[in-house]
Amino acid sequence: MKRKITLKHIARELDVSISTVSKALKNSPEISKDTREKVQAFARLYNYKPNNIAISLKNKRTRNIGVIIPDIVHHFFTTVFRGIEHYANDRGYNVIVCVSDESFDKEVVNMELLANGSIDGFIMALSAETQQKQDFNHLKELGEQGIPLVLFDRVTSEVACDKVIIDDQAAAQMATQRLIDSGKKRIALFTTESFLNVSAKREAGYRRALEKSGLGVDDNLIIRLPHQFEEETLSAAFFESQEFDAVLCVNEIFAIRAMRIAQELQRDIPGEISFIGFTDGLLSKYANPGLTAIAQHGEEMGRVAAELLIDRVEEEDDLEQELPPYRTCIIPVSLIERESTQLAPSKN
Amino acid sequence: MKRKITLKHIARELDVSISTVSKALKNSPEISKDTREKVQAFARLYNYKPNNIAISLKNKRTRNIGVIIPDIVHHFFTTVFRGIEHYANDRGYNVIVCVSDESFDKEVVNMELLANGSIDGFIMALSAETQQKQDFNHLKELGEQGIPLVLFDRVTSEVACDKVIIDDQAAAQMATQRLIDSGKKRIALFTTESFLNVSAKREAGYRRALEKSGLGVDDNLIIRLPHQFEEETLSAAFFESQEFDAVLCVNEIFAIRAMRIAQELQRDIPGEISFIGFTDGLLSKYANPGLTAIAQHGEEMGRVAAELLIDRVEEEDDLEQELPPYRTCIIPVSLIERESTQLAPSKN
DNA sequence: GGAGATCACGAAAACGTTTTCGTGTTAATA
DNA sequence: TATTAACACGAAAACGTTTTCGTGATCTCC
């Protein structure tokens, strides 16, 4: 087992000083051509690679970024993650992931662990519990410590930092409007408890579209399902007690389950009932019939988030160059039409 | 912006030495009760947290583990990842993820980057390209450098290390046998190019079941689809040119697509054709009809992989305690029955 | 009251780099 | 030939810890 070789070994072997080796490897003009070549040849021969940890300690920069997400087995988050990872890698950064499991405590613990030198900045989406508690002290502290933070998707106006979101309200309004345009009159909304920021905004957009079009909102058509979805919660009963001709769902699972119940009740899709779901994931694509979905372009979101973060991390190196103000990027959504709807062509 | 406080700051402030502070914080009996309490109070007040990087440099242990997977937007891999992450966190480790995108080069580059001090060991599944090239030098080098490695799912016998797999052959054989037991006589196999280790093994299991039961293998019933699945590849033509009454698919997507074609051709599922797919993911669960699937228990796989790795990492600390031999853990699969089959009760 | 033990603490090396600031040698210049 | 400049390199500090070892001061015991 050949141990890793260090500058010190090379120096001793070649009978020069550590500083000379270090400079020679960086091609410093301070070192003679002869010595440089000798050192570089030796280094290559023994496959010398500098120790990342030592460099991090010296530079106070790790080239690691911390990503904290509520769940990893979740199509949207993994999509964002892929965007982050690709962009970060291209700029020479590695990604450390922690999963909060929607728990406030795990979020705090994980962040504190990483904040002590392991990373140069954070990218995260708030856990459900954090949004419920509205406790953001751990995030505010980052600011005081000078650790950059980018929030995506699940954000809060309580903390000042860069953000990347979609315009949930506009997206929901657009989708609802498209259903209205296609002739639907009674549109239901399947959503979650409203402490989730995104759900609240989507509901607002849904309401707005109905009001603007003069159809008005019937609160009986809005049903709120628990965040941790249980199969029985969404039952056929609702389909039989209420009349509606379209459904907007704040996520894929709700939509898929709802479609299945409709099929069991022999309702025609999209004729009798149309369905649109948020988040264009695997389920939407492979459902039968295919589910019309609002694509959030997670990969693009991740790319932008990583770019904002790394830019800020690297700007901080230039001491006292004043930092740009915090930005909020809005990633445009798009509506992917499939068989669960029969929409008129878009006006745009 | 209050900068992070260090041992040196505390020492200066309290007019003691750095060593005293360090020991006091660790409750060393060498330090008087008075001094300990004074130091600890001060540290708490200023929220002192030791710098991870400095500790890593000192201990030559980072408490990070590197995970390299071919794709993150992939249900099975994220499931494994969740198992790794949870277990690692419980033991005080963080996880750095890199995605190889099924590319040999990215796999090598990412590993080299992390191997220079950033991590204590690797957990990985081979990229498709690596399996195709059969080039494992980057993995063998890890061994020489004394960096522990655990391979899962996509493994190779070429490198000596701990491994976690499912018994793909036995699983495929079991599933095929169950189809036979339920009265099916002509069972098709939808698989990928065979350079993927797992596909090859699953095919072997399929063949074995058919041969043992005396049905024999009809090579016309085996179709090989490209790994990067294109919609058109799997067409109705096959359904019309061949007669078969069941299909075993090496992944979910193939199965879902196949079911859909069968439905379009008005074939009754499971009456006329039954379907079983490998990997029990979201699609299997939410398909209509639900897809009977072979569950690989990714989370358990991840847990075991992380345990093997961390055990080995920590054993290496005890110098010259001889290391245990490499182990291969086989995670049992289970068959999740849904509506795409009508199986007789299992014999076990 | 002196020998040895115990106590409480500090100095310094070490981990592997980078970087600043010498310094001795050689070459160019007046 | 004396002065300076350029050159090529080394010593040492620094990043923030941990840990070994040394050392004064106090205490115990005969």
PDB file of N, CA, C and O in Angstrom, chain B residues 157-182:
ATOM      1  N   SER B 157     -16.345  -8.409 -10.780  1.00  0.00           N
ATOM      2  CA  SER B 157     -15.502  -9.332 -10.012  1.00  0.00           C
ATOM      3  C   SER B 157     -14.030  -8.954 -10.170  1.00  0.00           C
ATOM      4  O   SER B 157     -13.167  -9.524  -9.518  1.00  0.00           O
ATOM      5  N   GLU B 158     -13.759  -7.984 -11.035  1.00  0.00           N
ATOM      6  CA  GLU B 158     -12.375  -7.607 -11.311  1.00  0.00           C
ATOM      7  C   GLU B 158     -11.712  -6.869 -10.153  1.00  0.00           C
ATOM      8  O   GLU B 158     -10.497  -6.811 -10.084  1.00  0.00           O
ATOM      9  N   VAL B 159     -12.508  -6.193  -9.321  1.00  0.00           N
ATOM     10  CA  VAL B 159     -11.847  -5.492  -8.228  1.00  0.00           C
ATOM     11  C   VAL B 159     -12.249  -6.079  -6.887  1.00  0.00           C
ATOM     12  O   VAL B 159     -13.408  -6.452  -6.678  1.00  0.00           O
ATOM     13  N   ALA B 160     -11.250  -6.190  -6.036  1.00  0.00           N
ATOM     14  CA  ALA B 160     -11.467  -6.790  -4.725  1.00  0.00           C
ATOM     15  C   ALA B 160     -11.914  -5.694  -3.769  1.00  0.00           C
ATOM     16  O   ALA B 160     -11.176  -4.756  -3.486  1.00  0.00           O
ATOM     17  N   CYS B 161     -13.143  -5.811  -3.306  1.00  0.00           N
ATOM     18  CA  CYS B 161     -13.663  -4.838  -2.340  1.00  0.00           C
ATOM     19  C   CYS B 161     -14.981  -5.367  -1.791  1.00  0.00           C
ATOM     20  O   CYS B 161     -15.471  -6.401  -2.250  1.00  0.00           O
ATOM     21  N   ASP B 162     -15.539  -4.666  -0.825  1.00  0.00           N
ATOM     22  CA  ASP B 162     -16.851  -5.063  -0.323  1.00  0.00           C
ATOM     23  C   ASP B 162     -17.909  -4.772  -1.382  1.00  0.00           C
ATOM     24  O   ASP B 162     -17.786  -3.810  -2.141  1.00  0.00           O
ATOM     25  N   LYS B 163     -18.941  -5.589  -1.415  1.00  0.00           N
ATOM     26  CA  LYS B 163     -19.988  -5.414  -2.429  1.00  0.00           C
ATOM     27  C   LYS B 163     -21.370  -5.652  -1.836  1.00  0.00           C
ATOM     28  O   LYS B 163     -21.524  -6.457  -0.905  1.00  0.00           O
ATOM     29  N   VAL B 164     -22.330  -4.959  -2.371  1.00  0.00           N
ATOM     30  CA  VAL B 164     -23.724  -5.187  -1.972  1.00  0.00           C
ATOM     31  C   VAL B 164     -24.548  -5.325  -3.237  1.00  0.00           C
ATOM     32  O   VAL B 164     -24.588  -4.418  -4.070  1.00  0.00           O
ATOM     33  N   ILE B 165     -25.186  -6.450  -3.372  1.00  0.00           N
ATOM     34  CA  ILE B 165     -25.957  -6.695  -4.586  1.00  0.00           C
ATOM     35  C   ILE B 165     -27.259  -7.400  -4.262  1.00  0.00           C
ATOM     36  O   ILE B 165     -27.497  -7.799  -3.126  1.00  0.00           O
ATOM     37  N   ILE B 166     -28.117  -7.513  -5.254  1.00  0.00           N
ATOM     38  CA  ILE B 166     -29.207  -8.468  -5.128  1.00  0.00           C
ATOM     39  C   ILE B 166     -28.823  -9.639  -6.008  1.00  0.00           C
ATOM     40  O   ILE B 166     -27.965  -9.529  -6.873  1.00  0.00           O
ATOM     41  N   ASP B 167     -29.446 -10.763  -5.771  1.00  0.00           N
ATOM     42  CA  ASP B 167     -29.162 -11.919  -6.604  1.00  0.00           C
ATOM     43  C   ASP B 167     -30.060 -11.810  -7.830  1.00  0.00           C
ATOM     44  O   ASP B 167     -31.164 -12.341  -7.862  1.00  0.00           O
ATOM     45  N   ASP B 168     -29.555 -11.102  -8.836  1.00  0.00           N
ATOM     46  CA  ASP B 168     -30.385 -10.812 -10.001  1.00  0.00           C
ATOM     47  C   ASP B 168     -30.855 -12.089 -10.692  1.00  0.00           C
ATOM     48  O   ASP B 168     -31.996 -12.186 -11.114  1.00  0.00           O
ATOM     49  N   GLN B 169     -29.955 -13.020 -10.789  1.00  0.00           N
ATOM     50  CA  GLN B 169     -30.338 -14.234 -11.486  1.00  0.00           C
ATOM     51  C   GLN B 169     -31.461 -14.948 -10.742  1.00  0.00           C
ATOM     52  O   GLN B 169     -32.485 -15.307 -11.324  1.00  0.00           O
ATOM     53  N   ALA B 170     -31.292 -15.128  -9.453  1.00  0.00           N
ATOM     54  CA  ALA B 170     -32.323 -15.827  -8.666  1.00  0.00           C
ATOM     55  C   ALA B 170     -33.644 -15.071  -8.726  1.00  0.00           C
ATOM     56  O   ALA B 170     -34.715 -15.670  -8.816  1.00  0.00           O
ATOM     57  N   ALA B 171     -33.562 -13.739  -8.690  1.00  0.00           N
ATOM     58  CA  ALA B 171     -34.785 -12.946  -8.706  1.00  0.00           C
ATOM     59  C   ALA B 171     -35.537 -13.134 -10.009  1.00  0.00           C
ATOM     60  O   ALA B 171     -36.755 -13.339 -10.026  1.00  0.00           O
ATOM     61  N   ALA B 172     -34.796 -13.073 -11.113  1.00  0.00           N
ATOM     62  CA  ALA B 172     -35.445 -13.238 -12.415  1.00  0.00           C
ATOM     63  C   ALA B 172     -36.017 -14.641 -12.542  1.00  0.00           C
ATOM     64  O   ALA B 172     -37.111 -14.855 -13.074  1.00  0.00           O
ATOM     65  N   GLN B 173     -35.271 -15.600 -12.035  1.00  0.00           N
ATOM     66  CA  GLN B 173     -35.740 -16.979 -12.119  1.00  0.00           C
ATOM     67  C   GLN B 173     -37.023 -17.149 -11.310  1.00  0.00           C
ATOM     68  O   GLN B 173     -37.991 -17.752 -11.770  1.00  0.00           O
ATOM     69  N   MET B 174     -37.021 -16.572 -10.127  1.00  0.00           N
ATOM     70  CA  MET B 174     -38.200 -16.667  -9.267  1.00  0.00           C
ATOM     71  C   MET B 174     -39.410 -16.035  -9.943  1.00  0.00           C
ATOM     72  O   MET B 174     -40.488 -16.620  -9.998  1.00  0.00           O
ATOM     73  N   ALA B 175     -39.215 -14.858 -10.492  1.00  0.00           N
ATOM     74  CA  ALA B 175     -40.344 -14.169 -11.128  1.00  0.00           C
ATOM     75  C   ALA B 175     -40.870 -14.968 -12.311  1.00  0.00           C
ATOM     76  O   ALA B 175     -42.087 -15.148 -12.487  1.00  0.00           O
ATOM     77  N   THR B 176     -39.938 -15.467 -13.115  1.00  0.00           N
ATOM     78  CA  THR B 176     -40.344 -16.261 -14.279  1.00  0.00           C
ATOM     79  C   THR B 176     -41.101 -17.510 -13.831  1.00  0.00           C
ATOM     80  O   THR B 176     -42.139 -17.876 -14.392  1.00  0.00           O
ATOM     81  N   GLN B 177     -40.563 -18.129 -12.784  1.00  0.00           N
ATOM     82  CA  GLN B 177     -41.204 -19.343 -12.274  1.00  0.00           C
ATOM     83  C   GLN B 177     -42.635 -19.056 -11.815  1.00  0.00           C
ATOM     84  O   GLN B 177     -43.555 -19.834 -12.062  1.00  0.00           O
ATOM     85  N   ARG B 178     -42.799 -17.903 -11.170  1.00  0.00           N
ATOM     86  CA  ARG B 178     -44.143 -17.556 -10.689  1.00  0.00           C
ATOM     87  C   ARG B 178     -45.110 -17.387 -11.858  1.00  0.00           C
ATOM     88  O   ARG B 178     -46.275 -17.731 -11.763  1.00  0.00           O
ATOM     89  N   LEU B 179     -44.590 -16.833 -12.940  1.00  0.00           N
ATOM     90  CA  LEU B 179     -45.442 -16.689 -14.128  1.00  0.00           C
ATOM     91  C   LEU B 179     -45.808 -18.067 -14.672  1.00  0.00           C
ATOM     92  O   LEU B 179     -46.959 -18.330 -15.042  1.00  0.00           O
ATOM     93  N   ILE B 180     -44.814 -18.937 -14.695  1.00  0.00           N
ATOM     94  CA  ILE B 180     -45.067 -20.298 -15.179  1.00  0.00           C
ATOM     95  C   ILE B 180     -46.102 -20.985 -14.295  1.00  0.00           C
ATOM     96  O   ILE B 180     -47.062 -21.597 -14.771  1.00  0.00           O
ATOM     97  N   ASP B 181     -45.909 -20.851 -13.001  1.00  0.00           N
ATOM     98  CA  ASP B 181     -46.828 -21.474 -12.060  1.00  0.00           C
ATOM     99  C   ASP B 181     -48.265 -20.996 -12.265  1.00  0.00           C
ATOM    100  O   ASP B 181     -49.224 -21.710 -12.007  1.00  0.00           O
ATOM    101  N   SER B 182     -48.375 -19.746 -12.715  1.00  0.00           N
ATOM    102  CA  SER B 182     -49.728 -19.222 -12.891  1.00  0.00           C
ATOM    103  C   SER B 182     -50.322 -19.641 -14.236  1.00  0.00           C
ATOM    104  O   SER B 182     -51.399 -19.181 -14.611  1.00  0.00           O
TER     105      SER B 182
END
